[in-house]
Amino acid sequence: MYKVKTFNQISVKGLDRFPRGDYEVGSDIGSPDAVLLRSHKLHDETLPESVKCIARAGAGVNNIPVDDYTKKGVVVFNTPGANANAVKELVMAGLLLGSRDIVGGLDYVQELTHMTDAGEMGKLLEKEKKRFAGNELYGRTLGVVGLGAIGSMVAEMALAMGMNVVGFDPALSVEAAWRLPSQVERMENLQSLLGRADFITLHVPAIEPTRHMINSESLQAVKPGAILLNFARDAIVDADAVVTSLNSYQECGKGLKQYICDFPEPCLLNRKDVIAMPHIGASTAEAEENCAVMAADQLMDYLHNGNIKNSVNYPVINMARAEGYRITFSNDNVSGVLGNVLSVFTENEVNVIDMVNKSRGDIAYNIIDVAGKPTDAVMQAIAEVEHVINVRLLD
């Protein structure tokens, strides 16, 4: 029986994916084979040696020490796209809030508690409504930074609303390119996009190359009066630089007109040109269910079959099960390791039925199906091959 330790409140729909006869799942489990979590930070946690894989029910993995776990042979999964629709819809709300002074109008109405005559209130609102006039999104240009699962959906939504869309993604995959609407104009760099867009929306992961990609230098290129939306990650934006840009627009008409985000910081509070939400981008019942289901399925496929999909540190790899037994092992991505492992099979007369080998950066991962059950001595010999990190036998 496999053991799965959970952190945070995981959707019941996801937990129900685990067959009770094969899995013990709970928050108080010792020596787990896998960990399933949402936002719980693992940086200060001692990882049990029994853990083989971790699944984050969400896209970002900055709460997980991925590099450390990679060296230990622990596969880290995320669930890209599972919450994409929830984030896309909140981006739509952000665009509407930025184009029309909806918040200002709502606040004004709530201040009219002294009025008791509906007719008089109606006359006053008819007179004052011009204070909250805005612009339509139709015909405006949206710049999408990051054209993955969420970015491509946002681009498609904006096109349906009659906006022009320009996009930038230095790491655009072939799969994402096929998913992207043909009407999206690709920009060569971030500065070109910032200079073209009336609205800028960010959809890139929080990794070292994207840290503070929106900063005082990049904001020099922004179109005067542009509105910036960040429903991706707080680390992507230098909030102090954004405040400086907002102040510049108020003083001389150059810089950002408004900042709409899902990541409040002290310097952003009490500003009429900032709308900050409490990190609710993926906070829908549907998104939480989708993330939990995807995370659970990925854990089970890895534990049972050794297959890897949507890992942030290991290669994508999949091999259909054959008759016999399956061995998986990870190793440092250096030459000769696979050959040395195959030599162990040859020396012990173990017949290989099928195999696949993939690598990602400094890590390689292997799935090998063999005809008969290998002995403990064979498994130990594989584990002792130089540069092998860990090895598993799957019935």
PDB file of C-alpha atoms in Angstrom, residues 325 327 340-353 368-375 377-379 381-382:
ATOM      1  CA  TYR A 325       8.425  -6.293 -13.989  1.00  0.00           C
ATOM      2  CA  ILE A 327      12.536  -0.997 -12.992  1.00  0.00           C
ATOM      3  CA  ASN A 340      26.753   0.126 -16.805  1.00  0.00           C
ATOM      4  CA  VAL A 341      23.225  -0.661 -15.626  1.00  0.00           C
ATOM      5  CA  LEU A 342      22.580  -2.812 -18.698  1.00  0.00           C
ATOM      6  CA  SER A 343      25.814  -4.634 -17.941  1.00  0.00           C
ATOM      7  CA  VAL A 344      24.335  -5.585 -14.562  1.00  0.00           C
ATOM      8  CA  PHE A 345      21.409  -7.190 -16.399  1.00  0.00           C
ATOM      9  CA  THR A 346      23.746  -9.028 -18.751  1.00  0.00           C
ATOM     10  CA  GLU A 347      25.879 -10.373 -15.927  1.00  0.00           C
ATOM     11  CA  ASN A 348      22.802 -11.625 -14.085  1.00  0.00           C
ATOM     12  CA  GLU A 349      20.969 -12.943 -17.174  1.00  0.00           C
ATOM     13  CA  VAL A 350      18.054 -10.523 -16.799  1.00  0.00           C
ATOM     14  CA  ASN A 351      16.118 -10.252 -20.080  1.00  0.00           C
ATOM     15  CA  VAL A 352      15.106  -6.673 -21.047  1.00  0.00           C
ATOM     16  CA  ILE A 353      11.717  -6.477 -22.800  1.00  0.00           C
ATOM     17  CA  ILE A 368      13.103  -0.641 -18.134  1.00  0.00           C
ATOM     18  CA  ASP A 369      10.719  -3.610 -18.352  1.00  0.00           C
ATOM     19  CA  VAL A 370      12.287  -7.012 -17.675  1.00  0.00           C
ATOM     20  CA  ALA A 371      10.940 -10.528 -18.121  1.00  0.00           C
ATOM     21  CA  GLY A 372      11.485 -11.902 -14.627  1.00  0.00           C
ATOM     22  CA  LYS A 373      11.548 -10.440 -11.153  1.00  0.00           C
ATOM     23  CA  PRO A 374      15.091  -9.179 -10.463  1.00  0.00           C
ATOM     24  CA  THR A 375      16.706 -10.327  -7.239  1.00  0.00           C
ATOM     25  CA  ALA A 377      21.219  -8.450  -5.411  1.00  0.00           C
ATOM     26  CA  VAL A 378      20.470  -7.130  -8.908  1.00  0.00           C
ATOM     27  CA  MET A 379      18.619  -4.123  -7.505  1.00  0.00           C
ATOM     28  CA  ALA A 381      24.011  -3.676  -7.939  1.00  0.00           C
ATOM     29  CA  ILE A 382      22.049  -1.083  -9.946  1.00  0.00           C
TER      30      ILE A 382
END
